[in-house]
């Protein structure tokens, strides 16, 4: 992508991000904890990254507005309809991943 001008690269990155959000929206059964276990990020992380990016650009974006954008609805609504309680196995896997990250630092 080095051969692309900044504007084109930014447009491609934005399009890829929008596609990621659509993919996550199309796969609501994929739980945030599973994303954290497998990829070390989740929908909430994406929301936080948007807030940080806005802050770096001098734009105002609060966390709840960012989450509504990422989730496609208010977080409370998404959580009520799509988030299952974490199983003991999921919690153990997340704890093991977090411990492994601590051990590597």
PDB file of N, CA and C in Angstrom:
ATOM      1  N   UNK A   1       0.816  -1.199   0.000  1.00  0.00           N
ATOM      2  CA  UNK A   1       0.000   0.000   0.000  1.00  0.00           C
ATOM      3  C   UNK A   1       0.853   1.252   0.000  1.00  0.00           C
ATOM      4  N   UNK A   2       2.155   1.074   0.026  1.00  0.00           N
ATOM      5  CA  UNK A   2       3.055   2.221   0.066  1.00  0.00           C
ATOM      6  C   UNK A   2       2.928   3.100  -1.176  1.00  0.00           C
ATOM      7  N   UNK A   3       2.509   2.515  -2.292  1.00  0.00           N
ATOM      8  CA  UNK A   3       2.421   3.276  -3.539  1.00  0.00           C
ATOM      9  C   UNK A   3       1.184   4.159  -3.611  1.00  0.00           C
ATOM     10  N   UNK A   4       0.271   4.021  -2.646  1.00  0.00           N
ATOM     11  CA  UNK A   4      -0.964   4.802  -2.665  1.00  0.00           C
ATOM     12  C   UNK A   4      -0.769   6.143  -1.962  1.00  0.00           C
ATOM     13  N   UNK A   5      -1.464   7.148  -2.451  1.00  0.00           N
ATOM     14  CA  UNK A   5      -1.415   8.444  -1.772  1.00  0.00           C
ATOM     15  C   UNK A   5      -2.194   8.346  -0.460  1.00  0.00           C
ATOM     16  N   UNK A   6      -1.946   9.275   0.435  1.00  0.00           N
ATOM     17  CA  UNK A   6      -2.545   9.231   1.772  1.00  0.00           C
ATOM     18  C   UNK A   6      -4.068   9.196   1.737  1.00  0.00           C
ATOM     19  N   UNK A   7      -4.682   9.991   0.874  1.00  0.00           N
ATOM     20  CA  UNK A   7      -6.142  10.049   0.818  1.00  0.00           C
ATOM     21  C   UNK A   7      -6.721   8.702   0.372  1.00  0.00           C
ATOM     22  N   UNK A   8      -6.128   8.093  -0.630  1.00  0.00           N
ATOM     23  CA  UNK A   8      -6.613   6.798  -1.105  1.00  0.00           C
ATOM     24  C   UNK A   8      -6.426   5.730  -0.040  1.00  0.00           C
ATOM     25  N   UNK A   9      -5.264   5.731   0.608  1.00  0.00           N
ATOM     26  CA  UNK A   9      -5.012   4.756   1.664  1.00  0.00           C
ATOM     27  C   UNK A   9      -6.022   4.926   2.802  1.00  0.00           C
ATOM     28  N   UNK A  10      -6.288   6.160   3.181  1.00  0.00           N
ATOM     29  CA  UNK A  10      -7.262   6.424   4.241  1.00  0.00           C
ATOM     30  C   UNK A  10      -8.650   5.933   3.838  1.00  0.00           C
ATOM     31  N   UNK A  11      -9.039   6.162   2.587  1.00  0.00           N
ATOM     32  CA  UNK A  11     -10.341   5.687   2.110  1.00  0.00           C
ATOM     33  C   UNK A  11     -10.426   4.164   2.132  1.00  0.00           C
ATOM     34  N   UNK A  12      -9.349   3.493   1.745  1.00  0.00           N
ATOM     35  CA  UNK A  12      -9.332   2.028   1.769  1.00  0.00           C
ATOM     36  C   UNK A  12      -9.395   1.505   3.201  1.00  0.00           C
ATOM     37  N   UNK A  13      -8.645   2.132   4.088  1.00  0.00           N
ATOM     38  CA  UNK A  13      -8.672   1.719   5.493  1.00  0.00           C
ATOM     39  C   UNK A  13     -10.065   1.918   6.089  1.00  0.00           C
ATOM     40  N   UNK A  14     -10.689   3.037   5.773  1.00  0.00           N
ATOM     41  CA  UNK A  14     -12.035   3.306   6.277  1.00  0.00           C
ATOM     42  C   UNK A  14     -13.033   2.291   5.724  1.00  0.00           C
ATOM     43  N   UNK A  15     -12.907   1.955   4.452  1.00  0.00           N
ATOM     44  CA  UNK A  15     -13.799   0.963   3.850  1.00  0.00           C
ATOM     45  C   UNK A  15     -13.608  -0.407   4.507  1.00  0.00           C
ATOM     46  N   UNK A  16     -12.364  -0.764   4.772  1.00  0.00           N
ATOM     47  CA  UNK A  16     -12.090  -2.042   5.432  1.00  0.00           C
ATOM     48  C   UNK A  16     -12.661  -2.042   6.850  1.00  0.00           C
ATOM     49  N   UNK A  17     -12.561  -0.934   7.554  1.00  0.00           N
ATOM     50  CA  UNK A  17     -13.120  -0.826   8.898  1.00  0.00           C
ATOM     51  C   UNK A  17     -14.635  -0.962   8.860  1.00  0.00           C
ATOM     52  N   UNK A  18     -15.279  -0.288   7.921  1.00  0.00           N
ATOM     53  CA  UNK A  18     -16.732  -0.402   7.794  1.00  0.00           C
ATOM     54  C   UNK A  18     -17.130  -1.844   7.474  1.00  0.00           C
ATOM     55  N   UNK A  19     -16.327  -2.517   6.662  1.00  0.00           N
ATOM     56  CA  UNK A  19     -16.615  -3.927   6.338  1.00  0.00           C
ATOM     57  C   UNK A  19     -16.443  -4.806   7.567  1.00  0.00           C
ATOM     58  N   UNK A  20     -15.439  -4.537   8.395  1.00  0.00           N
ATOM     59  CA  UNK A  20     -15.267  -5.265   9.642  1.00  0.00           C
ATOM     60  C   UNK A  20     -16.487  -5.072  10.535  1.00  0.00           C
ATOM     61  N   UNK A  21     -16.960  -3.834  10.665  1.00  0.00           N
ATOM     62  CA  UNK A  21     -18.146  -3.583  11.478  1.00  0.00           C
ATOM     63  C   UNK A  21     -19.354  -4.325  10.939  1.00  0.00           C
ATOM     64  N   UNK A  22     -19.525  -4.354   9.625  1.00  0.00           N
ATOM     65  CA  UNK A  22     -20.648  -5.090   9.030  1.00  0.00           C
ATOM     66  C   UNK A  22     -20.497  -6.580   9.295  1.00  0.00           C
ATOM     67  N   UNK A  23     -19.285  -7.091   9.175  1.00  0.00           N
ATOM     68  CA  UNK A  23     -19.038  -8.505   9.441  1.00  0.00           C
ATOM     69  C   UNK A  23     -19.400  -8.844  10.890  1.00  0.00           C
ATOM     70  N   UNK A  24     -18.991  -7.996  11.827  1.00  0.00           N
ATOM     71  CA  UNK A  24     -19.343  -8.231  13.220  1.00  0.00           C
ATOM     72  C   UNK A  24     -20.849  -8.131  13.426  1.00  0.00           C
ATOM     73  N   UNK A  25     -21.490  -7.189  12.745  1.00  0.00           N
ATOM     74  CA  UNK A  25     -22.939  -7.036  12.855  1.00  0.00           C
ATOM     75  C   UNK A  25     -23.655  -8.255  12.276  1.00  0.00           C
ATOM     76  N   UNK A  26     -23.131  -8.784  11.191  1.00  0.00           N
ATOM     77  CA  UNK A  26     -23.737  -9.973  10.573  1.00  0.00           C
ATOM     78  C   UNK A  26     -23.503 -11.237  11.393  1.00  0.00           C
ATOM     79  N   UNK A  27     -22.575 -11.171  12.342  1.00  0.00           N
ATOM     80  CA  UNK A  27     -22.221 -12.325  13.166  1.00  0.00           C
ATOM     81  C   UNK A  27     -22.348 -11.987  14.648  1.00  0.00           C
ATOM     82  N   UNK A  28     -23.538 -11.544  15.015  1.00  0.00           N
ATOM     83  CA  UNK A  28     -23.781 -11.139  16.397  1.00  0.00           C
ATOM     84  C   UNK A  28     -23.585 -12.292  17.376  1.00  0.00           C
ATOM     85  N   UNK A  29     -23.640 -13.521  16.884  1.00  0.00           N
ATOM     86  CA  UNK A  29     -23.443 -14.671  17.759  1.00  0.00           C
ATOM     87  C   UNK A  29     -21.998 -14.775  18.243  1.00  0.00           C
ATOM     88  N   UNK A  30     -21.083 -14.094  17.585  1.00  0.00           N
ATOM     89  CA  UNK A  30     -19.695 -14.074  18.040  1.00  0.00           C
ATOM     90  C   UNK A  30     -19.631 -13.143  19.243  1.00  0.00           C
ATOM     91  N   UNK A  31     -19.336 -13.730  20.377  1.00  0.00           N
ATOM     92  CA  UNK A  31     -19.337 -12.993  21.628  1.00  0.00           C
ATOM     93  C   UNK A  31     -18.043 -12.195  21.794  1.00  0.00           C
ATOM     94  N   UNK A  32     -18.149 -11.060  22.480  1.00  0.00           N
ATOM     95  CA  UNK A  32     -16.971 -10.233  22.732  1.00  0.00           C
ATOM     96  C   UNK A  32     -15.885 -11.010  23.461  1.00  0.00           C
ATOM     97  N   UNK A  33     -16.264 -11.845  24.419  1.00  0.00           N
ATOM     98  CA  UNK A  33     -15.254 -12.594  25.168  1.00  0.00           C
ATOM     99  C   UNK A  33     -14.494 -13.541  24.239  1.00  0.00           C
ATOM    100  N   UNK A  34     -15.187 -14.116  23.254  1.00  0.00           N
ATOM    101  CA  UNK A  34     -14.507 -14.990  22.286  1.00  0.00           C
ATOM    102  C   UNK A  34     -13.522 -14.196  21.445  1.00  0.00           C
ATOM    103  N   UNK A  35     -13.919 -13.000  21.045  1.00  0.00           N
ATOM    104  CA  UNK A  35     -12.996 -12.135  20.304  1.00  0.00           C
ATOM    105  C   UNK A  35     -11.775 -11.808  21.150  1.00  0.00           C
ATOM    106  N   UNK A  36     -12.002 -11.508  22.428  1.00  0.00           N
ATOM    107  CA  UNK A  36     -10.880 -11.187  23.321  1.00  0.00           C
ATOM    108  C   UNK A  36      -9.938 -12.383  23.471  1.00  0.00           C
ATOM    109  N   UNK A  37     -10.509 -13.575  23.607  1.00  0.00           N
ATOM    110  CA  UNK A  37      -9.694 -14.773  23.771  1.00  0.00           C
ATOM    111  C   UNK A  37      -8.866 -15.031  22.510  1.00  0.00           C
ATOM    112  N   UNK A  38      -9.495 -14.928  21.370  1.00  0.00           N
ATOM    113  CA  UNK A  38      -8.832 -15.282  20.113  1.00  0.00           C
ATOM    114  C   UNK A  38      -7.973 -14.167  19.533  1.00  0.00           C
ATOM    115  N   UNK A  39      -8.441 -12.921  19.646  1.00  0.00           N
ATOM    116  CA  UNK A  39      -7.778 -11.835  18.920  1.00  0.00           C
ATOM    117  C   UNK A  39      -7.311 -10.686  19.804  1.00  0.00           C
ATOM    118  N   UNK A  40      -7.627 -10.744  21.082  1.00  0.00           N
ATOM    119  CA  UNK A  40      -7.232  -9.709  22.032  1.00  0.00           C
ATOM    120  C   UNK A  40      -7.839  -8.344  21.716  1.00  0.00           C
ATOM    121  N   UNK A  41      -9.019  -8.350  21.104  1.00  0.00           N
ATOM    122  CA  UNK A  41      -9.800  -7.125  20.936  1.00  0.00           C
ATOM    123  C   UNK A  41     -11.256  -7.532  20.783  1.00  0.00           C
ATOM    124  N   UNK A  42     -12.149  -6.576  21.028  1.00  0.00           N
ATOM    125  CA  UNK A  42     -13.574  -6.840  20.871  1.00  0.00           C
ATOM    126  C   UNK A  42     -14.257  -5.573  20.364  1.00  0.00           C
ATOM    127  N   UNK A  43     -15.556  -5.618  20.297  1.00  0.00           N
ATOM    128  CA  UNK A  43     -16.321  -4.464  19.827  1.00  0.00           C
ATOM    129  C   UNK A  43     -16.087  -3.248  20.733  1.00  0.00           C
ATOM    130  N   UNK A  44     -15.976  -3.482  22.042  1.00  0.00           N
ATOM    131  CA  UNK A  44     -15.717  -2.365  22.952  1.00  0.00           C
ATOM    132  C   UNK A  44     -14.351  -1.749  22.690  1.00  0.00           C
ATOM    133  N   UNK A  45     -13.380  -2.589  22.363  1.00  0.00           N
ATOM    134  CA  UNK A  45     -12.043  -2.066  22.021  1.00  0.00           C
ATOM    135  C   UNK A  45     -12.125  -1.161  20.793  1.00  0.00           C
ATOM    136  N   UNK A  46     -12.853  -1.611  19.785  1.00  0.00           N
ATOM    137  CA  UNK A  46     -13.015  -0.784  18.580  1.00  0.00           C
ATOM    138  C   UNK A  46     -13.625   0.567  18.945  1.00  0.00           C
ATOM    139  N   UNK A  47     -14.596   0.544  19.844  1.00  0.00           N
ATOM    140  CA  UNK A  47     -15.226   1.791  20.285  1.00  0.00           C
ATOM    141  C   UNK A  47     -14.208   2.704  20.963  1.00  0.00           C
ATOM    142  N   UNK A  48     -13.403   2.128  21.841  1.00  0.00           N
ATOM    143  CA  UNK A  48     -12.376   2.914  22.531  1.00  0.00           C
ATOM    144  C   UNK A  48     -11.352   3.464  21.548  1.00  0.00           C
ATOM    145  N   UNK A  49     -10.986   2.666  20.553  1.00  0.00           N
ATOM    146  CA  UNK A  49     -10.028   3.128  19.550  1.00  0.00           C
ATOM    147  C   UNK A  49     -10.600   4.289  18.747  1.00  0.00           C
ATOM    148  N   UNK A  50     -11.905   4.258  18.454  1.00  0.00           N
ATOM    149  CA  UNK A  50     -12.536   5.378  17.754  1.00  0.00           C
ATOM    150  C   UNK A  50     -12.474   6.643  18.609  1.00  0.00           C
ATOM    151  N   UNK A  51     -12.766   6.519  19.898  1.00  0.00           N
ATOM    152  CA  UNK A  51     -12.706   7.679  20.788  1.00  0.00           C
ATOM    153  C   UNK A  51     -11.290   8.241  20.833  1.00  0.00           C
ATOM    154  N   UNK A  52     -10.300   7.378  20.923  1.00  0.00           N
ATOM    155  CA  UNK A  52      -8.905   7.817  20.943  1.00  0.00           C
ATOM    156  C   UNK A  52      -8.537   8.514  19.638  1.00  0.00           C
ATOM    157  N   UNK A  53      -8.960   7.931  18.505  1.00  0.00           N
ATOM    158  CA  UNK A  53      -8.671   8.542  17.201  1.00  0.00           C
ATOM    159  C   UNK A  53      -9.324   9.913  17.093  1.00  0.00           C
ATOM    160  N   UNK A  54     -10.561  10.023  17.562  1.00  0.00           N
ATOM    161  CA  UNK A  54     -11.243  11.321  17.531  1.00  0.00           C
ATOM    162  C   UNK A  54     -10.485  12.338  18.382  1.00  0.00           C
ATOM    163  N   UNK A  55     -10.077  11.919  19.561  1.00  0.00           N
ATOM    164  CA  UNK A  55      -9.322  12.800  20.451  1.00  0.00           C
ATOM    165  C   UNK A  55      -8.026  13.264  19.793  1.00  0.00           C
ATOM    166  N   UNK A  56      -7.330  12.346  19.136  1.00  0.00           N
ATOM    167  CA  UNK A  56      -6.073  12.695  18.460  1.00  0.00           C
ATOM    168  C   UNK A  56      -6.292  13.685  17.319  1.00  0.00           C
ATOM    169  N   UNK A  57      -7.486  13.670  16.735  1.00  0.00           N
ATOM    170  CA  UNK A  57      -7.806  14.593  15.648  1.00  0.00           C
ATOM    171  C   UNK A  57      -8.468  15.877  16.144  1.00  0.00           C
ATOM    172  N   UNK A  58      -8.650  15.969  17.450  1.00  0.00           N
ATOM    173  CA  UNK A  58      -9.290  17.156  18.014  1.00  0.00           C
ATOM    174  C   UNK A  58     -10.795  17.152  17.844  1.00  0.00           C
ATOM    175  N   UNK A  59     -11.369  15.990  17.576  1.00  0.00           N
ATOM    176  CA  UNK A  59     -12.817  15.865  17.427  1.00  0.00           C
ATOM    177  C   UNK A  59     -13.402  15.319  18.728  1.00  0.00           C
ATOM    178  N   UNK A  60     -14.658  15.602  18.951  1.00  0.00           N
ATOM    179  CA  UNK A  60     -15.319  15.127  20.157  1.00  0.00           C
ATOM    180  C   UNK A  60     -16.177  13.914  19.825  1.00  0.00           C
ATOM    181  N   UNK A  61     -15.928  12.826  20.523  1.00  0.00           N
ATOM    182  CA  UNK A  61     -16.717  11.607  20.365  1.00  0.00           C
ATOM    183  C   UNK A  61     -16.718  10.910  21.710  1.00  0.00           C
ATOM    184  N   UNK A  62     -17.909  10.769  22.296  1.00  0.00           N
ATOM    185  CA  UNK A  62     -17.934  10.082  23.586  1.00  0.00           C
ATOM    186  C   UNK A  62     -18.062   8.574  23.364  1.00  0.00           C
ATOM    187  N   UNK A  63     -17.704   7.853  24.398  1.00  0.00           N
ATOM    188  CA  UNK A  63     -17.619   6.393  24.330  1.00  0.00           C
ATOM    189  C   UNK A  63     -18.959   5.755  23.971  1.00  0.00           C
ATOM    190  N   UNK A  64     -20.055   6.242  24.555  1.00  0.00           N
ATOM    191  CA  UNK A  64     -21.364   5.639  24.262  1.00  0.00           C
ATOM    192  C   UNK A  64     -21.764   5.861  22.807  1.00  0.00           C
ATOM    193  N   UNK A  65     -21.460   7.019  22.251  1.00  0.00           N
ATOM    194  CA  UNK A  65     -21.756   7.278  20.838  1.00  0.00           C
ATOM    195  C   UNK A  65     -20.911   6.370  19.951  1.00  0.00           C
ATOM    196  N   UNK A  66     -19.658   6.174  20.331  1.00  0.00           N
ATOM    197  CA  UNK A  66     -18.788   5.278  19.567  1.00  0.00           C
ATOM    198  C   UNK A  66     -19.308   3.848  19.635  1.00  0.00           C
ATOM    199  N   UNK A  67     -19.735   3.414  20.818  1.00  0.00           N
ATOM    200  CA  UNK A  67     -20.272   2.054  20.940  1.00  0.00           C
ATOM    201  C   UNK A  67     -21.534   1.884  20.116  1.00  0.00           C
ATOM    202  N   UNK A  68     -22.391   2.889  20.101  1.00  0.00           N
ATOM    203  CA  UNK A  68     -23.606   2.783  19.287  1.00  0.00           C
ATOM    204  C   UNK A  68     -23.248   2.647  17.810  1.00  0.00           C
ATOM    205  N   UNK A  69     -22.220   3.345  17.374  1.00  0.00           N
ATOM    206  CA  UNK A  69     -21.761   3.224  15.989  1.00  0.00           C
ATOM    207  C   UNK A  69     -21.235   1.814  15.722  1.00  0.00           C
ATOM    208  N   UNK A  70     -20.407   1.300  16.605  1.00  0.00           N
ATOM    209  CA  UNK A  70     -19.805  -0.019  16.413  1.00  0.00           C
ATOM    210  C   UNK A  70     -20.859  -1.119  16.493  1.00  0.00           C
ATOM    211  N   UNK A  71     -21.745  -1.027  17.476  1.00  0.00           N
ATOM    212  CA  UNK A  71     -22.756  -2.068  17.674  1.00  0.00           C
ATOM    213  C   UNK A  71     -23.959  -1.919  16.756  1.00  0.00           C
ATOM    214  N   UNK A  72     -24.131  -0.744  16.161  1.00  0.00           N
ATOM    215  CA  UNK A  72     -25.286  -0.514  15.290  1.00  0.00           C
ATOM    216  C   UNK A  72     -26.570  -0.270  16.058  1.00  0.00           C
ATOM    217  N   UNK A  73     -26.459  -0.092  17.354  1.00  0.00           N
ATOM    218  CA  UNK A  73     -27.601   0.156  18.239  1.00  0.00           C
ATOM    219  C   UNK A  73     -27.023   0.527  19.600  1.00  0.00           C
ATOM    220  N   UNK A  74     -27.842   1.045  20.486  1.00  0.00           N
ATOM    221  CA  UNK A  74     -27.319   1.304  21.828  1.00  0.00           C
ATOM    222  C   UNK A  74     -26.760   0.010  22.435  1.00  0.00           C
ATOM    223  N   UNK A  75     -25.653   0.150  23.151  1.00  0.00           N
ATOM    224  CA  UNK A  75     -24.995  -1.026  23.719  1.00  0.00           C
ATOM    225  C   UNK A  75     -25.928  -1.828  24.614  1.00  0.00           C
ATOM    226  N   UNK A  76     -26.727  -1.150  25.424  1.00  0.00           N
ATOM    227  CA  UNK A  76     -27.634  -1.855  26.329  1.00  0.00           C
ATOM    228  C   UNK A  76     -28.601  -2.746  25.562  1.00  0.00           C
ATOM    229  N   UNK A  77     -29.062  -2.274  24.408  1.00  0.00           N
ATOM    230  CA  UNK A  77     -29.970  -3.065  23.565  1.00  0.00           C
ATOM    231  C   UNK A  77     -29.230  -4.268  22.975  1.00  0.00           C
ATOM    232  N   UNK A  78     -28.023  -4.039  22.459  1.00  0.00           N
ATOM    233  CA  UNK A  78     -27.243  -5.140  21.891  1.00  0.00           C
ATOM    234  C   UNK A  78     -26.970  -6.193  22.959  1.00  0.00           C
ATOM    235  N   UNK A  79     -26.575  -5.732  24.136  1.00  0.00           N
ATOM    236  CA  UNK A  79     -26.243  -6.650  25.226  1.00  0.00           C
ATOM    237  C   UNK A  79     -27.464  -7.485  25.614  1.00  0.00           C
ATOM    238  N   UNK A  80     -28.618  -6.859  25.704  1.00  0.00           N
ATOM    239  CA  UNK A  80     -29.841  -7.572  26.088  1.00  0.00           C
ATOM    240  C   UNK A  80     -30.250  -8.623  25.058  1.00  0.00           C
ATOM    241  N   UNK A  81     -29.998  -8.340  23.794  1.00  0.00           N
ATOM    242  CA  UNK A  81     -30.454  -9.248  22.729  1.00  0.00           C
ATOM    243  C   UNK A  81     -29.402 -10.239  22.244  1.00  0.00           C
ATOM    244  N   UNK A  82     -28.131  -9.909  22.398  1.00  0.00           N
ATOM    245  CA  UNK A  82     -27.107 -10.710  21.724  1.00  0.00           C
ATOM    246  C   UNK A  82     -25.976 -11.215  22.608  1.00  0.00           C
ATOM    247  N   UNK A  83     -25.828 -10.687  23.810  1.00  0.00           N
ATOM    248  CA  UNK A  83     -24.696 -11.102  24.632  1.00  0.00           C
ATOM    249  C   UNK A  83     -25.124 -12.167  25.628  1.00  0.00           C
ATOM    250  N   UNK A  84     -24.497 -13.308  25.523  1.00  0.00           N
ATOM    251  CA  UNK A  84     -24.758 -14.397  26.460  1.00  0.00           C
ATOM    252  C   UNK A  84     -23.816 -14.268  27.658  1.00  0.00           C
ATOM    253  N   UNK A  85     -24.220 -14.799  28.801  1.00  0.00           N
ATOM    254  CA  UNK A  85     -23.290 -14.802  29.932  1.00  0.00           C
ATOM    255  C   UNK A  85     -22.046 -15.624  29.591  1.00  0.00           C
ATOM    256  N   UNK A  86     -20.921 -15.169  30.061  1.00  0.00           N
ATOM    257  CA  UNK A  86     -19.671 -15.896  29.813  1.00  0.00           C
ATOM    258  C   UNK A  86     -19.693 -17.209  30.580  1.00  0.00           C
ATOM    259  N   UNK A  87     -19.262 -18.250  29.907  1.00  0.00           N
ATOM    260  CA  UNK A  87     -19.191 -19.561  30.549  1.00  0.00           C
ATOM    261  C   UNK A  87     -17.931 -19.643  31.417  1.00  0.00           C
ATOM    262  N   UNK A  88     -17.889 -20.562  32.346  1.00  0.00           N
ATOM    263  CA  UNK A  88     -16.658 -20.747  33.126  1.00  0.00           C
ATOM    264  C   UNK A  88     -15.451 -21.045  32.226  1.00  0.00           C
ATOM    265  N   UNK A  89     -15.680 -21.790  31.147  1.00  0.00           N
ATOM    266  CA  UNK A  89     -14.589 -22.103  30.218  1.00  0.00           C
ATOM    267  C   UNK A  89     -14.077 -20.845  29.516  1.00  0.00           C
ATOM    268  N   UNK A  90     -14.987 -19.976  29.112  1.00  0.00           N
ATOM    269  CA  UNK A  90     -14.581 -18.730  28.470  1.00  0.00           C
ATOM    270  C   UNK A  90     -13.800 -17.848  29.442  1.00  0.00           C
ATOM    271  N   UNK A  91     -14.291 -17.731  30.665  1.00  0.00           N
ATOM    272  CA  UNK A  91     -13.602 -16.913  31.659  1.00  0.00           C
ATOM    273  C   UNK A  91     -12.213 -17.459  31.949  1.00  0.00           C
ATOM    274  N   UNK A  92     -12.097 -18.786  32.024  1.00  0.00           N
ATOM    275  CA  UNK A  92     -10.781 -19.400  32.263  1.00  0.00           C
ATOM    276  C   UNK A  92      -9.847 -19.154  31.091  1.00  0.00           C
ATOM    277  N   UNK A  93     -10.365 -19.267  29.860  1.00  0.00           N
ATOM    278  CA  UNK A  93      -9.542 -19.033  28.672  1.00  0.00           C
ATOM    279  C   UNK A  93      -9.080 -17.581  28.608  1.00  0.00           C
ATOM    280  N   UNK A  94      -9.958 -16.643  28.959  1.00  0.00           N
ATOM    281  CA  UNK A  94      -9.578 -15.228  28.956  1.00  0.00           C
ATOM    282  C   UNK A  94      -8.524 -14.966  30.027  1.00  0.00           C
ATOM    283  N   UNK A  95      -8.705 -15.537  31.188  1.00  0.00           N
ATOM    284  CA  UNK A  95      -7.719 -15.367  32.257  1.00  0.00           C
ATOM    285  C   UNK A  95      -6.370 -15.950  31.843  1.00  0.00           C
ATOM    286  N   UNK A  96      -6.384 -17.109  31.203  1.00  0.00           N
ATOM    287  CA  UNK A  96      -5.135 -17.721  30.737  1.00  0.00           C
ATOM    288  C   UNK A  96      -4.462 -16.837  29.694  1.00  0.00           C
ATOM    289  N   UNK A  97      -5.248 -16.259  28.793  1.00  0.00           N
ATOM    290  CA  UNK A  97      -4.667 -15.367  27.773  1.00  0.00           C
ATOM    291  C   UNK A  97      -4.058 -14.135  28.442  1.00  0.00           C
ATOM    292  N   UNK A  98      -4.776 -13.578  29.381  1.00  0.00           N
ATOM    293  CA  UNK A  98      -4.267 -12.392  30.077  1.00  0.00           C
ATOM    294  C   UNK A  98      -2.997 -12.718  30.862  1.00  0.00           C
ATOM    295  N   UNK A  99      -2.962 -13.877  31.476  1.00  0.00           N
ATOM    296  CA  UNK A  99      -1.766 -14.287  32.210  1.00  0.00           C
ATOM    297  C   UNK A  99      -0.598 -14.477  31.250  1.00  0.00           C
ATOM    298  N   UNK A 100      -0.871 -15.082  30.108  1.00  0.00           N
ATOM    299  CA  UNK A 100       0.176 -15.298  29.102  1.00  0.00           C
ATOM    300  C   UNK A 100       0.743 -13.951  28.629  1.00  0.00           C
ATOM    301  N   UNK A 101      -0.122 -12.956  28.452  1.00  0.00           N
ATOM    302  CA  UNK A 101       0.352 -11.623  28.066  1.00  0.00           C
ATOM    303  C   UNK A 101       1.229 -11.020  29.153  1.00  0.00           C
ATOM    304  N   UNK A 102       0.833 -11.193  30.408  1.00  0.00           N
ATOM    305  CA  UNK A 102       1.633 -10.670  31.527  1.00  0.00           C
ATOM    306  C   UNK A 102       2.999 -11.356  31.554  1.00  0.00           C
ATOM    307  N   UNK A 103       3.014 -12.649  31.325  1.00  0.00           N
ATOM    308  CA  UNK A 103       4.261 -13.406  31.366  1.00  0.00           C
ATOM    309  C   UNK A 103       5.224 -12.980  30.265  1.00  0.00           C
ATOM    310  N   UNK A 104       4.707 -12.503  29.159  1.00  0.00           N
ATOM    311  CA  UNK A 104       5.553 -12.103  28.026  1.00  0.00           C
ATOM    312  C   UNK A 104       6.145 -10.705  28.190  1.00  0.00           C
ATOM    313  N   UNK A 105       5.597  -9.934  29.148  1.00  0.00           N
ATOM    314  CA  UNK A 105       6.113  -8.565  29.342  1.00  0.00           C
ATOM    315  C   UNK A 105       7.173  -8.493  30.392  1.00  0.00           C
TER     316      UNK A 105
END
